[in-house]
PDB file of C-alpha atoms in Angstrom:
ATOM      1  CA  MET A  19      12.906  35.223  11.994  1.00  0.00           C
ATOM      2  CA  SER A  20      15.498  32.422  12.102  1.00  0.00           C
ATOM      3  CA  LEU A  21      13.336  30.616  14.677  1.00  0.00           C
ATOM      4  CA  THR A  22      10.475  30.482  12.174  1.00  0.00           C
ATOM      5  CA  ILE A  23      12.699  28.962   9.485  1.00  0.00           C
ATOM      6  CA  GLN A  24      14.173  26.568  12.056  1.00  0.00           C
ATOM      7  CA  GLN A  25      10.645  25.571  13.008  1.00  0.00           C
ATOM      8  CA  ILE A  26       9.849  24.870   9.353  1.00  0.00           C
ATOM      9  CA  ILE A  27      12.956  22.698   9.064  1.00  0.00           C
ATOM     10  CA  THR A  28      12.011  20.866  12.286  1.00  0.00           C
ATOM     11  CA  ASP A  29       8.482  20.304  10.970  1.00  0.00           C
ATOM     12  CA  ALA A  30       9.897  19.034   7.687  1.00  0.00           C
ATOM     13  CA  LYS A  31      12.142  16.588   9.550  1.00  0.00           C
ATOM     14  CA  ARG A  32       9.189  15.428  11.613  1.00  0.00           C
ATOM     15  CA  LEU A  33       7.127  14.889   8.477  1.00  0.00           C
ATOM     16  CA  ALA A  34      10.015  12.999   6.889  1.00  0.00           C
ATOM     17  CA  SER A  35      10.102  10.769   9.975  1.00  0.00           C
ATOM     18  CA  ARG A  36       6.379  10.128   9.595  1.00  0.00           C
ATOM     19  CA  LEU A  37       6.905   9.261   5.949  1.00  0.00           C
ATOM     20  CA  LYS A  38       9.565   6.750   6.998  1.00  0.00           C
ATOM     21  CA  ASP A  39       7.070   5.205   9.432  1.00  0.00           C
ATOM     22  CA  ARG A  40       4.536   4.945   6.631  1.00  0.00           C
ATOM     23  CA  ASP A  41       7.238   3.396   4.454  1.00  0.00           C
ATOM     24  CA  VAL A  42       7.720   0.710   7.128  1.00  0.00           C
ATOM     25  CA  VAL A  43       3.963   0.025   7.018  1.00  0.00           C
ATOM     26  CA  ALA A  44       4.140  -0.263   3.233  1.00  0.00           C
ATOM     27  CA  ASP A  45       7.058  -2.711   3.551  1.00  0.00           C
ATOM     28  CA  VAL A  46       5.000  -4.827   5.967  1.00  0.00           C
ATOM     29  CA  LEU A  47       2.135  -4.851   3.472  1.00  0.00           C
ATOM     30  CA  LEU A  48       4.535  -5.887   0.709  1.00  0.00           C
ATOM     31  CA  ASN A  49       5.917  -8.717   2.862  1.00  0.00           C
ATOM     32  CA  GLU A  50       2.393  -9.940   3.581  1.00  0.00           C
ATOM     33  CA  THR A  51       1.611  -9.782  -0.122  1.00  0.00           C
ATOM     34  CA  HIS A  52       4.714 -11.844  -0.917  1.00  0.00           C
ATOM     35  CA  ALA A  53       3.593 -14.416   1.672  1.00  0.00           C
ATOM     36  CA  ILE A  54       0.184 -14.593   0.002  1.00  0.00           C
ATOM     37  CA  ASN A  55       1.903 -15.052  -3.359  1.00  0.00           C
ATOM     38  CA  LYS A  56       3.781 -18.030  -1.949  1.00  0.00           C
ATOM     39  CA  LYS A  57       0.523 -19.509  -0.659  1.00  0.00           C
ATOM     40  CA  ILE A  58      -1.074 -19.019  -4.066  1.00  0.00           C
ATOM     41  CA  ASP A  59       1.883 -20.725  -5.771  1.00  0.00           C
ATOM     42  CA  ALA A  60       1.534 -23.658  -3.374  1.00  0.00           C
ATOM     43  CA  MET A  61      -2.185 -23.874  -4.175  1.00  0.00           C
ATOM     44  CA  LYS A  62      -1.474 -23.774  -7.908  1.00  0.00           C
ATOM     45  CA  GLN A  63       0.982 -26.642  -7.539  1.00  0.00           C
ATOM     46  CA  PHE A  64      -1.575 -28.556  -5.509  1.00  0.00           C
ATOM     47  CA  GLN A  65      -4.215 -27.941  -8.178  1.00  0.00           C
ATOM     48  CA  GLU A  66      -1.897 -29.258 -10.891  1.00  0.00           C
ATOM     49  CA  GLU A  67      -1.329 -32.418  -8.863  1.00  0.00           C
ATOM     50  CA  VAL A  68      -5.090 -32.821  -8.416  1.00  0.00           C
ATOM     51  CA  GLU A  69      -5.581 -32.497 -12.167  1.00  0.00           C
ATOM     52  CA  GLN A  70      -2.935 -35.150 -12.795  1.00  0.00           C
ATOM     53  CA  LEU A  71      -4.617 -37.495 -10.307  1.00  0.00           C
ATOM     54  CA  ASN A  72      -7.983 -36.872 -11.946  1.00  0.00           C
ATOM     55  CA  GLU A  73      -6.563 -37.754 -15.339  1.00  0.00           C
ATOM     56  CA  VAL A  74      -5.174 -41.000 -13.955  1.00  0.00           C
ATOM     57  CA  ALA A  75      -8.490 -41.782 -12.273  1.00  0.00           C
ATOM     58  CA  HIS A  76     -10.431 -40.973 -15.482  1.00  0.00           C
ATOM     59  CA  GLN A  77     -11.941 -37.843 -13.893  1.00  0.00           C
ATOM     60  CA  LYS A  78     -13.408 -39.846 -10.988  1.00  0.00           C
ATOM     61  CA  PRO A  79     -12.589 -37.864  -7.815  1.00  0.00           C
ATOM     62  CA  HIS A  80     -11.814 -39.795  -4.657  1.00  0.00           C
ATOM     63  CA  SER A  81     -13.103 -38.877  -1.233  1.00  0.00           C
ATOM     64  CA  GLN A  82      -9.629 -37.743  -0.191  1.00  0.00           C
ATOM     65  CA  LEU A  83      -9.403 -35.417  -3.203  1.00  0.00           C
ATOM     66  CA  ILE A  84     -12.810 -33.976  -2.389  1.00  0.00           C
ATOM     67  CA  ALA A  85     -11.785 -33.390   1.224  1.00  0.00           C
ATOM     68  CA  ASN A  86      -8.585 -31.676   0.058  1.00  0.00           C
ATOM     69  CA  ILE A  87     -10.554 -29.449  -2.315  1.00  0.00           C
ATOM     70  CA  GLN A  88     -12.922 -28.484   0.487  1.00  0.00           C
ATOM     71  CA  ARG A  89      -9.987 -27.573   2.721  1.00  0.00           C
ATOM     72  CA  GLU A  90      -8.410 -25.569  -0.068  1.00  0.00           C
ATOM     73  CA  ASN A  91     -11.694 -23.753  -0.664  1.00  0.00           C
ATOM     74  CA  ARG A  92     -11.820 -22.720   2.978  1.00  0.00           C
ATOM     75  CA  HIS A  93      -8.198 -21.643   2.782  1.00  0.00           C
ATOM     76  CA  LEU A  94      -8.936 -19.717  -0.408  1.00  0.00           C
ATOM     77  CA  ARG A  95     -11.741 -17.801   1.292  1.00  0.00           C
ATOM     78  CA  GLU A  96      -9.380 -16.899   4.140  1.00  0.00           C
ATOM     79  CA  ILE A  97      -6.824 -15.591   1.645  1.00  0.00           C
ATOM     80  CA  GLN A  98      -9.519 -13.559  -0.099  1.00  0.00           C
ATOM     81  CA  GLN A  99     -10.435 -12.006   3.251  1.00  0.00           C
ATOM     82  CA  GLU A 100      -6.766 -11.167   3.871  1.00  0.00           C
ATOM     83  CA  ASN A 101      -6.662  -9.633   0.391  1.00  0.00           C
ATOM     84  CA  ARG A 102      -9.627  -7.396   1.213  1.00  0.00           C
ATOM     85  CA  GLU A 103      -8.041  -6.342   4.523  1.00  0.00           C
ATOM     86  CA  LEU A 104      -4.728  -5.535   2.814  1.00  0.00           C
ATOM     87  CA  ARG A 105      -6.507  -3.436   0.201  1.00  0.00           C
ATOM     88  CA  ALA A 106      -8.377  -1.521   2.937  1.00  0.00           C
ATOM     89  CA  ALA A 107      -5.116  -0.916   4.839  1.00  0.00           C
ATOM     90  CA  LEU A 108      -3.447   0.303   1.662  1.00  0.00           C
ATOM     91  CA  GLU A 109      -6.295   2.728   0.939  1.00  0.00           C
ATOM     92  CA  ASP A 110      -6.089   4.028   4.522  1.00  0.00           C
ATOM     93  CA  TYR A 111      -2.322   4.494   4.166  1.00  0.00           C
ATOM     94  CA  GLN A 112      -2.755   6.398   0.902  1.00  0.00           C
ATOM     95  CA  THR A 113      -5.427   8.669   2.393  1.00  0.00           C
ATOM     96  CA  THR A 114      -3.270   9.396   5.439  1.00  0.00           C
ATOM     97  CA  LEU A 115      -0.222  10.151   3.297  1.00  0.00           C
ATOM     98  CA  GLU A 116      -2.213  12.556   1.108  1.00  0.00           C
ATOM     99  CA  HIS A 117      -3.573  14.294   4.210  1.00  0.00           C
ATOM    100  CA  VAL A 118      -0.075  14.663   5.729  1.00  0.00           C
ATOM    101  CA  MET A 119       1.357  16.072   2.499  1.00  0.00           C
ATOM    102  CA  THR A 120      -1.545  18.538   2.151  1.00  0.00           C
ATOM    103  CA  LYS A 121      -1.020  19.787   5.712  1.00  0.00           C
ATOM    104  CA  TYR A 122       2.722  20.046   5.098  1.00  0.00           C
ATOM    105  CA  ARG A 123       2.219  22.130   1.961  1.00  0.00           C
ATOM    106  CA  GLU A 124      -0.284  24.405   3.720  1.00  0.00           C
ATOM    107  CA  HIS A 125       2.030  24.853   6.690  1.00  0.00           C
ATOM    108  CA  THR A 126       5.066  25.564   4.507  1.00  0.00           C
ATOM    109  CA  THR A 127       3.162  28.100   2.408  1.00  0.00           C
ATOM    110  CA  GLU A 128       1.900  29.818   5.535  1.00  0.00           C
ATOM    111  CA  GLN A 129       5.383  29.970   7.051  1.00  0.00           C
ATOM    112  CA  ILE A 130       6.846  31.397   3.841  1.00  0.00           C
ATOM    113  CA  TYR A 131       4.123  34.064   3.822  1.00  0.00           C
ATOM    114  CA  LYS A 132       4.783  34.917   7.481  1.00  0.00           C
ATOM    115  CA  SER A 133       8.529  35.145   6.930  1.00  0.00           C
ATOM    116  CA  ARG A 134       8.265  38.218   4.691  1.00  0.00           C
ATOM    117  CA  ILE A 135      10.590  40.981   5.779  1.00  0.00           C
ATOM    118  CA  ASN A 136       9.803  44.657   6.156  1.00  0.00           C
ATOM    119  CA  PHE A 137      12.774  45.888   4.110  1.00  0.00           C
ATOM    120  CA  LYS A 138      12.014  49.514   4.953  1.00  0.00           C
ATOM    121  CA  ALA A 139      12.875  48.885   8.583  1.00  0.00           C
ATOM    122  CA  ILE A 140      16.297  47.402   7.822  1.00  0.00           C
ATOM    123  CA  GLN A 141      19.391  49.573   7.727  1.00  0.00           C
ATOM    124  CA  ASP A 142      21.298  49.874   4.454  1.00  0.00           C
ATOM    125  CA  GLN A 143      24.412  48.049   5.683  1.00  0.00           C
ATOM    126  CA  LYS A 144      22.358  44.978   6.686  1.00  0.00           C
ATOM    127  CA  TYR A 145      20.170  44.965   3.589  1.00  0.00           C
ATOM    128  CA  ASN A 146      22.381  42.760   1.376  1.00  0.00           C
ATOM    129  CA  GLU A 147      23.162  40.310   4.200  1.00  0.00           C
ATOM    130  CA  VAL A 148      19.477  39.852   5.036  1.00  0.00           C
ATOM    131  CA  ILE A 149      18.627  39.241   1.371  1.00  0.00           C
ATOM    132  CA  ARG A 150      21.389  36.639   1.098  1.00  0.00           C
ATOM    133  CA  GLN A 151      20.249  34.851   4.258  1.00  0.00           C
ATOM    134  CA  GLN A 152      16.638  34.850   3.139  1.00  0.00           C
ATOM    135  CA  ALA A 153      17.608  33.553  -0.302  1.00  0.00           C
ATOM    136  CA  GLU A 154      19.512  30.665   1.304  1.00  0.00           C
ATOM    137  CA  LYS A 155      16.581  29.850   3.571  1.00  0.00           C
ATOM    138  CA  ILE A 156      14.118  29.980   0.685  1.00  0.00           C
ATOM    139  CA  GLN A 157      16.376  27.706  -1.376  1.00  0.00           C
ATOM    140  CA  GLU A 158      16.602  25.320   1.566  1.00  0.00           C
ATOM    141  CA  MET A 159      12.801  25.283   1.950  1.00  0.00           C
ATOM    142  CA  ALA A 160      12.374  24.771  -1.797  1.00  0.00           C
ATOM    143  CA  ALA A 161      14.787  21.807  -1.672  1.00  0.00           C
ATOM    144  CA  ILE A 162      12.822  20.309   1.230  1.00  0.00           C
ATOM    145  CA  MET A 163       9.542  20.782  -0.654  1.00  0.00           C
ATOM    146  CA  ASP A 164      11.038  19.216  -3.802  1.00  0.00           C
ATOM    147  CA  LYS A 165      12.249  16.233  -1.800  1.00  0.00           C
ATOM    148  CA  ALA A 166       8.840  15.833  -0.140  1.00  0.00           C
ATOM    149  CA  ALA A 167       7.142  15.994  -3.548  1.00  0.00           C
ATOM    150  CA  LEU A 168       9.493  13.316  -4.925  1.00  0.00           C
ATOM    151  CA  ILE A 169       8.787  11.108  -1.910  1.00  0.00           C
ATOM    152  CA  ASP A 170       5.051  11.661  -2.385  1.00  0.00           C
ATOM    153  CA  GLU A 171       5.239  10.709  -6.077  1.00  0.00           C
ATOM    154  CA  ASP A 172       7.341   7.640  -5.319  1.00  0.00           C
ATOM    155  CA  ARG A 173       4.874   6.476  -2.648  1.00  0.00           C
ATOM    156  CA  ALA A 174       1.934   7.028  -4.993  1.00  0.00           C
ATOM    157  CA  SER A 175       3.671   4.956  -7.687  1.00  0.00           C
ATOM    158  CA  ARG A 176       4.425   2.141  -5.249  1.00  0.00           C
ATOM    159  CA  GLU A 177       0.859   2.201  -3.944  1.00  0.00           C
ATOM    160  CA  GLN A 178      -0.500   1.936  -7.488  1.00  0.00           C
ATOM    161  CA  GLU A 179       1.788  -1.050  -8.128  1.00  0.00           C
ATOM    162  CA  ILE A 180       0.560  -2.733  -4.933  1.00  0.00           C
ATOM    163  CA  VAL A 181      -3.088  -2.101  -5.859  1.00  0.00           C
ATOM    164  CA  THR A 182      -2.498  -3.558  -9.341  1.00  0.00           C
ATOM    165  CA  MET A 183      -0.769  -6.587  -7.855  1.00  0.00           C
ATOM    166  CA  LEU A 184      -3.588  -7.111  -5.342  1.00  0.00           C
ATOM    167  CA  LYS A 185      -6.164  -6.948  -8.136  1.00  0.00           C
ATOM    168  CA  ALA A 186      -4.231  -9.566 -10.104  1.00  0.00           C
ATOM    169  CA  GLU A 187      -4.012 -11.768  -7.011  1.00  0.00           C
ATOM    170  CA  ASN A 188      -7.702 -11.376  -6.386  1.00  0.00           C
ATOM    171  CA  GLN A 189      -8.460 -12.468  -9.965  1.00  0.00           C
ATOM    172  CA  GLY A 190      -6.160 -15.467  -9.530  1.00  0.00           C
ATOM    173  CA  LEU A 191      -7.922 -16.428  -6.317  1.00  0.00           C
ATOM    174  CA  ARG A 192     -11.266 -16.267  -8.057  1.00  0.00           C
ATOM    175  CA  GLU A 193      -9.954 -18.534 -10.817  1.00  0.00           C
ATOM    176  CA  MET A 194      -8.638 -20.976  -8.198  1.00  0.00           C
ATOM    177  CA  LEU A 195     -12.023 -21.012  -6.488  1.00  0.00           C
ATOM    178  CA  GLU A 196     -13.735 -21.729  -9.813  1.00  0.00           C
ATOM    179  CA  ILE A 197     -11.308 -24.600 -10.528  1.00  0.00           C
ATOM    180  CA  SER A 198     -11.920 -26.041  -7.062  1.00  0.00           C
ATOM    181  CA  ARG A 199     -15.661 -25.922  -7.636  1.00  0.00           C
ATOM    182  CA  LYS A 200     -15.280 -27.516 -11.061  1.00  0.00           C
ATOM    183  CA  TYR A 201     -13.519 -30.634  -9.765  1.00  0.00           C
ATOM    184  CA  GLY A 202     -15.768 -31.227  -6.728  1.00  0.00           C
ATOM    185  CA  ASN A 203     -18.886 -33.497  -6.915  1.00  0.00           C
ATOM    186  CA  SER A 204     -22.381 -32.026  -6.914  1.00  0.00           C
ATOM    187  CA  LYS A 205     -22.860 -32.518  -3.161  1.00  0.00           C
ATOM    188  CA  THR A 206     -19.605 -30.746  -2.476  1.00  0.00           C
ATOM    189  CA  GLU A 207     -20.629 -27.883  -4.740  1.00  0.00           C
ATOM    190  CA  ASP A 208     -23.990 -27.635  -2.929  1.00  0.00           C
ATOM    191  CA  LYS A 209     -22.201 -27.548   0.412  1.00  0.00           C
ATOM    192  CA  LEU A 210     -19.776 -24.908  -0.864  1.00  0.00           C
ATOM    193  CA  VAL A 211     -22.641 -22.762  -2.144  1.00  0.00           C
ATOM    194  CA  GLN A 212     -24.421 -23.084   1.213  1.00  0.00           C
ATOM    195  CA  THR A 213     -21.205 -22.278   3.100  1.00  0.00           C
ATOM    196  CA  GLU A 214     -20.478 -19.240   0.940  1.00  0.00           C
ATOM    197  CA  SER A 215     -24.041 -17.949   1.208  1.00  0.00           C
ATOM    198  CA  SER A 216     -23.999 -18.352   5.005  1.00  0.00           C
ATOM    199  CA  SER A 217     -20.586 -16.661   5.263  1.00  0.00           C
TER     200      SER A 217
END
């Protein structure tokens, strides 16, 4: 009987280790998102400088400005692709975490059901001791399940925050792309449209 409970505790520790691994993956995704934020900030600063130059030049773009805008447009498309890949990785992480937690709950419920004791077969002098031991083990399992549920809720909250942040970044990237198109000449816009349609 104690081996079954020990096995449950071992499984819970193993699942906790997996959750830590997933937490490391989430931290990597957050670091990549921060790096993208820095890139976006740099592009915003660049765009402000372009607008200042355009005001000085009476809205007449120079060839160098056009070339810079084209480079930034290519860079913007790369960032959008990274954004899509990050979102896909996050969705995969969330699906995996939900699957692991479902299996853990099923396994724990099954083990609790299997650990029922045939009280009729136990002698009277051992009856109280067995009840006490089982109560302690059940409390321990309940504490593990509560902790796993808290971890699950915390991960879900963090994932929702990341998804919201990625959506905001995506919107910002779209606005940057629109601004870049706005300040390019008509030939540049035609080239950009052809490039985007071919990509």
